[in-house]
Coordinates of C-alpha atoms and ligand atoms in Angstrom, one line a residue:
X1 CA 7.8 -70.4 91.7
X2 CA 10.3 -71.3 94.4
X3 CA 9.6 -71.0 98.2
X4 CA 10.7 -67.6 99.5
X5 CA 13.5 -69.2 101.6
X6 CA 15.0 -70.6 98.4
X7 CA 15.2 -67.3 96.5
X8 CA 18.5 -66.7 94.9
X9 CA 20.0 -63.9 92.7
X10 CA 18.6 -64.4 89.2
X11 CA 20.6 -66.6 86.8
X12 CA 23.6 -64.8 85.4
X13 CA 23.6 -62.1 88.2
X14 CA 25.7 -61.8 91.3
X15 CA 25.5 -60.3 94.8
X16 CA 28.7 -58.5 95.8
X17 CA 29.4 -58.5 99.5
X18 CA 32.4 -57.5 101.6
X19 CA 35.3 -58.0 101.4
X20 CA 34.9 -58.2 97.6
X21 CA 32.8 -55.1 97.5
X22 CA 35.8 -53.1 98.7
X23 CA 37.5 -54.1 95.5
X24 CA 34.6 -52.6 93.6
X25 CA 34.7 -49.4 95.6
X26 CA 38.4 -49.1 94.9
X27 CA 38.0 -49.8 91.2
X28 CA 35.3 -47.2 90.8
X29 CA 37.3 -44.7 92.8
X30 CA 40.3 -45.3 90.7
X31 CA 38.3 -44.8 87.5
X32 CA 36.6 -41.7 88.9
X33 CA 40.1 -40.3 89.7
X34 CA 41.4 -41.0 86.2
X35 CA 38.2 -39.6 84.5
X36 CA 38.7 -36.4 86.5
X37 CA 42.4 -36.3 85.5
X38 CA 41.3 -36.4 81.9
X39 CA 38.6 -33.7 82.3
X40 CA 35.5 -35.9 82.4
X41 CA 32.4 -35.3 84.7
X42 CA 30.0 -37.9 86.0
X43 CA 26.8 -38.4 84.1
X44 CA 23.8 -40.5 85.5
X45 CA 21.0 -41.5 83.2
X46 CA 18.0 -43.8 83.8
X47 CA 18.6 -47.5 83.8
X48 CA 15.8 -48.0 81.4
X49 CA 15.0 -46.1 78.2
X50 CA 12.5 -46.1 75.4
X51 CA 13.3 -49.2 73.4
X52 CA 13.8 -47.0 70.4
X53 CA 16.9 -45.4 71.9
X54 CA 18.6 -48.8 71.6
X55 CA 17.0 -49.9 68.3
X56 CA 18.2 -46.8 66.7
X57 CA 21.3 -46.6 68.7
X58 CA 23.0 -50.0 68.6
X59 CA 21.0 -51.1 65.5
X60 CA 17.8 -53.2 65.4
X61 CA 19.7 -56.0 63.6
X62 CA 22.5 -56.2 66.1
X63 CA 22.7 -59.5 68.1
X64 CA 22.2 -57.6 71.3
X65 CA 19.0 -55.9 70.1
X66 CA 17.6 -59.0 68.5
X67 CA 18.5 -61.6 71.1
X68 CA 19.7 -60.1 74.4
X69 CA 17.7 -57.0 75.3
X70 CA 15.4 -57.0 78.4
X71 CA 12.3 -55.3 76.9
X72 CA 9.2 -54.7 78.9
X73 CA 5.9 -52.7 78.9
X74 CA 5.3 -50.6 81.9
X75 CA 1.8 -50.2 83.4
X76 CA 1.2 -47.2 81.1
X77 CA 1.9 -49.5 78.0
X78 CA 5.2 -47.8 77.2
X79 CA 7.8 -50.0 75.7
X80 CA 11.1 -49.8 77.5
X81 CA 14.4 -51.7 77.6
X82 CA 16.9 -52.1 80.4
X83 CA 20.1 -50.6 79.1
X84 CA 22.3 -53.3 77.4
X85 CA 25.1 -50.7 77.2
X86 CA 26.0 -47.2 78.2
X87 CA 26.6 -45.2 75.1
X88 CA 23.1 -44.7 73.5
X89 CA 21.6 -43.4 76.8
X90 CA 24.4 -40.8 77.2
X91 CA 23.8 -39.7 73.6
X92 CA 20.1 -39.5 74.2
X93 CA 20.8 -37.3 77.2
X94 CA 23.1 -35.2 75.1
X95 CA 20.5 -34.6 72.4
X96 CA 17.9 -33.8 75.1
X97 CA 19.9 -31.3 77.1
X98 CA 22.3 -29.9 74.5
X99 CA 25.2 -29.2 76.8
X100 CA 28.2 -27.3 75.5
X101 CA 30.7 -29.3 73.5
X102 CA 33.0 -31.0 73.8
X103 CA 30.9 -32.9 76.3
X104 CA 33.1 -35.3 78.3
X105 CA 31.1 -37.7 80.5
X106 CA 32.1 -40.8 82.5
X107 CA 29.7 -43.3 84.1
X108 CA 29.5 -46.4 86.2
X109 CA 26.4 -48.5 85.3
X110 CA 24.9 -51.9 85.3
X111 CA 24.2 -53.3 81.8
X112 CA 21.7 -56.0 81.0
X113 CA 22.1 -58.7 78.3
X114 CA 20.2 -62.0 78.1
X115 CA 23.4 -64.0 77.4
X116 CA 24.3 -67.6 78.1
X117 CA 25.9 -67.1 81.5
X118 CA 29.5 -68.3 82.0
X119 CA 32.6 -67.2 83.7
X120 CA 33.1 -63.5 82.8
X121 CA 29.8 -63.3 80.9
X122 CA 26.7 -62.2 82.9
X123 CA 23.1 -61.1 82.4
X124 CA 23.8 -58.1 84.6
X125 CA 27.3 -56.8 84.3
X126 CA 28.7 -53.5 85.3
X127 CA 30.6 -51.0 83.1
X128 CA 32.9 -48.1 83.7
X129 CA 33.0 -45.9 80.7
X130 CA 33.5 -42.5 79.1
X131 CA 32.0 -40.7 76.1
X132 CA 33.2 -37.5 74.4
X133 CA 30.7 -35.7 72.1
X134 CA 31.4 -32.8 69.8
X135 CA 34.8 -33.4 68.2
X136 CA 36.2 -35.7 65.6
X137 CA 39.8 -34.6 66.4
X138 CA 42.1 -37.7 66.3
X139 CA 43.7 -36.2 69.5
X140 CA 40.5 -37.1 71.4
X141 CA 40.7 -40.7 70.1
X142 CA 44.2 -40.8 71.5
X143 CA 43.1 -39.3 74.8
X144 CA 40.2 -41.7 75.3
X145 CA 42.3 -44.8 74.5
X146 CA 45.2 -43.6 76.7
X147 CA 42.8 -43.0 79.6
X148 CA 41.8 -46.7 79.4
X149 CA 45.4 -47.8 79.1
X150 CA 46.6 -45.7 82.1
X151 CA 43.6 -46.9 84.2
X152 CA 44.4 -50.5 83.5
X153 CA 48.0 -49.8 84.4
X154 CA 46.9 -48.2 87.7
X155 CA 45.0 -51.5 88.5
X156 CA 48.3 -53.3 88.1
X157 CA 47.4 -55.1 84.9
X158 CA 50.3 -55.9 82.6
X159 CA 49.1 -58.8 80.4
X160 CA 46.8 -56.9 78.1
X161 CA 46.9 -55.7 74.5
X162 CA 45.2 -53.0 72.6
X163 CA 43.7 -54.1 69.3
X164 CA 42.6 -51.3 66.9
X165 CA 40.9 -51.0 63.6
X166 CA 39.0 -48.4 61.6
X167 CA 35.4 -49.0 60.5
X168 CA 35.6 -46.1 58.0
X169 CA 32.8 -43.5 57.8
X170 CA 29.4 -44.4 56.4
X171 CA 30.3 -44.1 52.8
X172 CA 33.6 -45.9 52.6
X173 CA 32.1 -48.6 54.8
X174 CA 29.0 -48.9 52.7
X175 CA 31.1 -49.5 49.6
X176 CA 33.2 -52.1 51.4
X177 CA 30.2 -53.9 52.7
X178 CA 29.1 -54.5 49.1
X179 CA 32.5 -55.9 48.2
X180 CA 32.3 -58.2 51.3
X181 CA 28.8 -59.3 50.4
X182 CA 29.9 -60.4 46.9
X183 CA 32.7 -62.3 48.4
X184 CA 30.5 -64.0 51.0
X185 CA 27.9 -64.8 48.3
X186 CA 30.5 -66.7 46.4
X187 CA 31.5 -68.8 49.5
X188 CA 28.1 -68.9 51.3
X189 CA 28.0 -72.7 51.6
X190 CA 31.4 -72.8 53.3
X191 CA 30.3 -70.5 56.2
X192 CA 29.2 -71.7 59.7
X193 CA 25.5 -72.6 60.2
X194 CA 24.6 -69.3 61.7
X195 CA 26.3 -67.2 59.1
X196 CA 24.9 -69.1 56.2
X197 CA 21.6 -67.6 57.4
X198 CA 22.7 -64.1 58.3
X199 CA 25.6 -63.1 56.1
X200 CA 23.4 -61.2 53.8
X201 CA 21.8 -58.9 56.4
X202 CA 24.8 -58.6 58.6
X203 CA 28.0 -59.4 56.6
X204 CA 30.4 -57.6 58.9
X205 CA 29.6 -60.0 61.7
X206 CA 31.1 -62.8 59.7
X207 CA 34.5 -61.1 60.1
X208 CA 34.2 -61.5 63.9
X209 CA 33.2 -65.2 63.8
X210 CA 35.6 -67.5 65.5
X211 CA 34.5 -70.6 63.5
X212 CA 37.3 -71.9 61.5
X213 CA 35.2 -72.2 58.3
X214 CA 34.2 -68.5 58.5
X215 CA 37.8 -67.4 59.3
X216 CA 39.0 -69.3 56.2
X217 CA 36.4 -67.6 54.0
X218 CA 37.0 -64.1 55.3
X219 CA 40.8 -64.6 55.2
X220 CA 40.6 -64.8 51.4
X221 CA 38.2 -61.8 51.2
X222 CA 38.6 -58.0 51.3
X223 CA 39.4 -56.2 54.5
X224 CA 37.9 -52.8 55.3
X225 CA 41.2 -51.4 56.3
X226 CA 42.4 -51.7 52.7
X227 CA 39.2 -49.8 51.4
X228 CA 39.2 -46.7 53.6
X229 CA 38.8 -43.4 51.9
X230 CA 41.6 -40.9 52.1
X231 CA 40.1 -38.9 55.1
X232 CA 39.5 -42.0 57.1
X233 CA 43.0 -43.3 56.4
X234 CA 44.6 -40.1 57.5
X235 CA 42.5 -40.0 60.6
X236 CA 43.4 -43.5 61.5
X237 CA 47.1 -42.9 61.0
X238 CA 47.0 -39.8 63.2
X239 CA 45.4 -41.9 66.0
X240 CA 47.9 -44.7 65.8
X241 CA 50.8 -42.3 65.6
X242 CA 49.5 -40.3 68.5
X243 CA 49.2 -43.5 70.6
X244 CA 52.7 -44.6 69.7
X245 CA 54.1 -41.2 70.7
X246 CA 52.6 -41.7 74.1
X247 CA 54.1 -45.2 74.3
X248 CA 50.7 -46.9 74.0
X249 CA 51.4 -50.0 72.0
X250 CA 48.6 -50.9 69.5
X251 CA 48.0 -53.8 67.2
X252 CA 46.1 -53.4 64.0
X253 CA 43.4 -56.1 63.9
X254 CA 41.5 -55.8 60.6
X255 CA 38.8 -58.3 61.8
X256 CA 37.8 -56.1 64.7
X257 CA 34.3 -55.0 63.8
X258 CA 32.6 -54.8 67.3
X259 CA 28.9 -55.7 67.9
X260 CA 27.0 -52.4 67.5
X261 CA 25.9 -50.6 64.3
X262 CA 26.9 -47.2 65.6
X263 CA 30.6 -47.5 65.2
X264 CA 32.5 -45.5 62.6
X265 CA 36.3 -44.9 62.1
X266 CA 38.4 -45.8 65.2
X267 CA 37.3 -49.0 67.0
X268 CA 39.4 -50.7 69.6
X269 CA 39.4 -53.5 72.2
X270 CA 41.6 -54.2 75.1
X271 CA 42.1 -57.9 75.6
X272 CA 43.7 -59.7 78.5
X273 CA 46.0 -62.6 77.7
X274 CA 45.3 -63.9 81.2
X275 CA 41.6 -64.6 80.4
X276 CA 39.8 -67.2 78.4
X277 CA 39.5 -66.4 74.7
X278 CA 35.7 -65.7 74.3
X279 CA 35.6 -63.5 77.5
X280 CA 39.0 -61.8 77.2
X281 CA 37.9 -58.3 76.4
X282 CA 38.4 -56.1 79.4
X283 CA 37.2 -53.0 77.5
X284 CA 36.1 -51.8 74.1
X285 CA 34.9 -48.8 72.3
X286 CA 35.3 -46.5 69.4
X287 CA 33.9 -43.6 67.4
X288 CA 30.2 -43.2 66.5
X289 CA 30.1 -40.1 64.4
X290 CA 26.5 -40.8 63.2
X291 CA 24.8 -41.7 66.5
X292 CA 23.8 -38.2 67.6
X293 CA 21.9 -37.7 64.3
X294 CA 20.5 -41.1 64.6
X295 CA 18.9 -40.1 67.9
X296 CA 17.5 -36.9 66.6
X297 CA 20.4 -34.4 67.2
X298 CA 22.5 -32.3 64.9
X299 CA 25.5 -34.1 63.2
X300 CA 28.0 -34.4 66.0
X301 CA 31.1 -36.7 66.4
X302 CA 31.4 -39.0 69.4
X303 CA 33.8 -41.5 70.8
X304 CA 34.1 -43.5 74.0
X305 CA 34.7 -46.9 75.6
X306 CA 33.2 -49.2 78.3
X307 CA 35.1 -51.6 80.5
X308 CA 33.6 -54.5 82.4
X309 CA 34.1 -54.3 86.2
X310 CA 33.8 -58.0 86.6
X311 CA 36.2 -58.7 83.8
X312 CA 38.8 -56.3 85.3
X313 CA 38.6 -58.0 88.6
X314 CA 38.9 -61.4 87.1
X315 CA 41.8 -60.3 85.0
X316 CA 43.6 -59.0 88.1
X317 CA 43.1 -62.3 89.8
X318 CA 44.2 -64.2 86.7
X319 CA 47.4 -62.2 86.7
X320 CA 48.0 -63.0 90.3
X321 CA 47.7 -59.4 91.5
X322 CA 46.9 -59.5 95.2
X323 CA 47.3 -55.9 96.3
X324 CA 43.9 -54.7 97.3
X325 CA 42.4 -51.8 95.4
X326 CA 41.1 -50.4 98.6
X327 CA 41.9 -51.4 102.2
X328 CA 38.8 -51.0 104.2
X329 CA 39.8 -51.5 107.8
X330 CA 38.2 -50.6 111.1
X331 CA 40.5 -48.6 113.4
X332 CA 38.7 -49.3 116.7
X333 CA 36.2 -51.7 118.2
X334 CA 34.4 -50.7 121.4
X335 CA 33.7 -53.4 124.0
X336 CA 31.3 -52.0 126.6
X337 CA 30.2 -54.2 129.6
X338 CA 28.9 -51.3 131.8
X339 CA 25.3 -51.6 130.7
X340 CA 25.4 -47.8 130.7
X341 CA 25.9 -47.4 127.0
X342 CA 29.2 -45.6 127.3
X343 CA 30.0 -47.0 123.9
X344 CA 27.5 -44.7 122.1
X345 CA 29.2 -41.6 123.4
X346 CA 32.7 -42.9 122.8
X347 CA 31.8 -43.9 119.2
X348 CA 30.4 -40.5 118.5
X349 CA 33.7 -38.9 119.5
X350 CA 35.9 -41.5 117.7
X351 CA 33.9 -41.1 114.5
X352 CA 33.9 -37.3 114.7
X353 CA 37.7 -37.6 114.8
X354 CA 37.6 -39.6 111.6
X355 CA 38.3 -43.0 113.1
X356 CA 36.4 -45.9 111.6
X357 CA 34.8 -47.6 114.6
X358 CA 32.3 -50.2 115.5
X359 CA 30.9 -52.0 118.5
X360 CA 29.0 -55.1 119.7
X361 CA 25.4 -54.8 120.6
X362 CA 22.8 -56.5 122.8
X363 CA 24.8 -56.1 126.1
X364 CA 26.6 -59.4 125.6
X365 CA 29.4 -60.8 127.8
X366 CA 33.0 -59.5 127.7
X367 CA 34.1 -62.8 126.1
X368 CA 31.4 -62.7 123.4
X369 CA 32.1 -59.0 122.6
X370 CA 35.9 -59.7 122.4
X371 CA 35.2 -62.5 119.9
X372 CA 33.4 -60.0 117.7
X373 CA 36.2 -57.5 118.1
X374 CA 38.8 -60.0 117.0
X375 CA 36.7 -61.0 113.9
X376 CA 36.1 -57.3 113.0
X377 CA 39.7 -56.8 111.8
X378 CA 40.0 -53.6 113.9
X379 CA 43.5 -52.7 115.0
X380 CA 42.5 -51.6 118.5
X381 CA 39.8 -52.5 121.0
X382 CA 38.5 -50.0 123.5
X383 CA 37.3 -51.8 126.7
X384 CA 35.0 -50.1 129.1
X385 CA 33.9 -52.3 132.1
X386 CA 32.5 -51.2 135.5
X387 CA 36.1 -50.6 136.9
X388 CA 37.0 -48.3 134.0
X389 CA 33.7 -46.6 134.3
X390 CA 34.2 -45.9 138.0
X391 CA 37.7 -44.4 137.3
X392 CA 36.5 -42.4 134.3
X393 CA 38.9 -44.4 132.1
X394 CA 39.1 -46.9 129.2
X395 CA 41.5 -49.7 128.4
X396 CA 43.0 -49.6 124.9
X397 CA 44.1 -53.0 123.7
X398 CA 46.2 -53.8 120.6
X399 CA 44.2 -56.6 118.8
X400 CA 47.2 -57.5 116.6
X401 CA 49.4 -58.6 119.4
X402 CA 49.0 -61.7 121.6
X403 CA 51.0 -60.1 124.4
X404 CA 48.3 -58.0 126.1
X405 CA 50.5 -57.1 129.0
X406 CA 52.8 -55.1 126.7
X407 CA 50.1 -53.8 124.5
X408 CA 47.3 -52.7 126.8
X409 CA 47.0 -49.4 128.5
X410 CA 44.5 -47.4 130.6
X411 CA 43.9 -43.8 129.7
X412 CA 41.4 -41.2 130.9
X413 CA 38.2 -41.0 128.8
X414 CA 39.2 -37.4 128.1
X415 CA 42.5 -38.5 126.4
X416 CA 41.2 -41.5 124.6
X417 CA 40.8 -40.1 121.1
X418 CA 44.2 -38.3 121.0
X419 CA 45.9 -41.4 122.4
X420 CA 44.3 -43.6 119.8
X421 CA 45.2 -41.2 117.0
X422 CA 48.8 -41.3 118.2
X423 CA 48.9 -45.1 118.5
X424 CA 47.5 -45.6 115.0
X425 CA 50.0 -43.2 113.6
X426 CA 52.9 -45.2 115.2
X427 CA 51.7 -48.5 113.6
Ligands
HAM1 P1 31.0 -53.7 74.8 O1 32.2 -54.2 74.1 O2 29.7 -54.4 74.4 O3 30.9 -52.2 74.4 O4 31.1 -53.8 76.3 C1 32.2 -53.1 77.0 C2 32.8 -54.1 78.0 O5 31.9 -54.6 78.9 C3 33.4 -55.4 77.4 O6 34.7 -55.1 76.9 C4 33.5 -56.3 78.6 O7 34.6 -56.0 79.4 C5 32.2 -55.9 79.3 N1 31.1 -56.8 79.0 C6 30.2 -56.7 78.0 N2 29.3 -57.7 78.0 C7 29.5 -58.3 79.2 C8 28.8 -59.4 79.9 N3 27.8 -60.0 79.4 N4 29.3 -59.9 81.1 C9 30.4 -59.3 81.6 N5 31.1 -58.2 81.0 C10 30.6 -57.8 79.8 C11 29.9 -51.4 74.9 O8 29.0 -51.7 75.6 C12 30.0 -50.0 74.3 N6 28.9 -49.1 74.9 C13 31.4 -49.4 74.6 C14 31.5 -48.0 74.1 C15 31.4 -46.8 74.8 N7 31.6 -47.7 72.8 C16 31.7 -46.4 72.7 N8 31.5 -45.9 73.9

């Protein structure tokens, strides 16, 4: 164990401090706004769940469940997992509380996966997402995907693409998986090392493999999109047409299978062309029409998506977008050298008037306090020294201008708040 003074955030995790944290605030606020525009309400569920929620939800054989989940026993010997994703917990809550449908929920949550950390891939990342339960209407697929698209546009992103596929429903996919398995069996020795071992238990994953050998084998094999049943095909066409009608460009990608077992029918991913290949997904999701039943509820359709906060911020940076998502700026900094604590009273009045205000502490010298004021980024300083105190006044100084003679004025304590409001309005 390291010395306490050497403690650092765990490998693959990050602290987020100002000013970066303002970007996070802005991102979450923008998402909350869009979620509200589309009729979603916030849902909050525990960050850990019975491990069964995920084993049954995302599939015990999925890579995430087998290799990446943080599983632990609590002191009461219950087996829990830190959530590796946000969908299964929302569905568990839906089954538990049986809200009226359609149930439209949005969330902002940390997610935990024991991955090999690299740029854009973390052991704790954060997702913004939505889920809709209780309707299989293709109109809702269109709505959910369009929400993601409009949200990304609002962030200023332009270099991203929507990839879309259909996983079919359980029956047509089951029949296809058998076809794929026969094809893989005939070419098993040509696959990459990992898939030579796993193609039989998880054949769909081979479609997603980036290894050239696997790509060559699957390119010659059957694709699910060509083996959908009539209903699934019609549903998929309705989704794609609906998107096109709204001007949401979408590319069919028959290899898009996604990592969790719960997906059925529409699946999609938004990829950023400004990001590195392996970490270029800024969001992904799809339908999961069997998941509610899987978690003990009545048959209920569902669809949603999740988007990585870190990836979205990296994508903005990679696109060279510099407009802040939220400008967090102090209006006023109070410099008080009276030793009477006039600052406390002034600040209370400023804040009551809605002005973001701060001060220096510890009764330091005027020079030291002015240094802090300059660093604070505030637009105005309020100076109260013994002279001002005696006259019942304060000095207002513009911190953005070097010419203090021009930009400094004395006003009575009584008028200070209204004068500041006026000055800020003029700037
Ligand atoms: P996912 O594709 O595994 O889907 O994750 C969603 C998004 O989270 C990804 O597109 C990516 O932006 C981000 N992400 C995933 N893993 C990491 C990581 N290790 N580090 C940084 N960012 C990451 C889901 O989790 C599904 N629950 C989405 C969904 C909702 N499907 C239906 N409803």
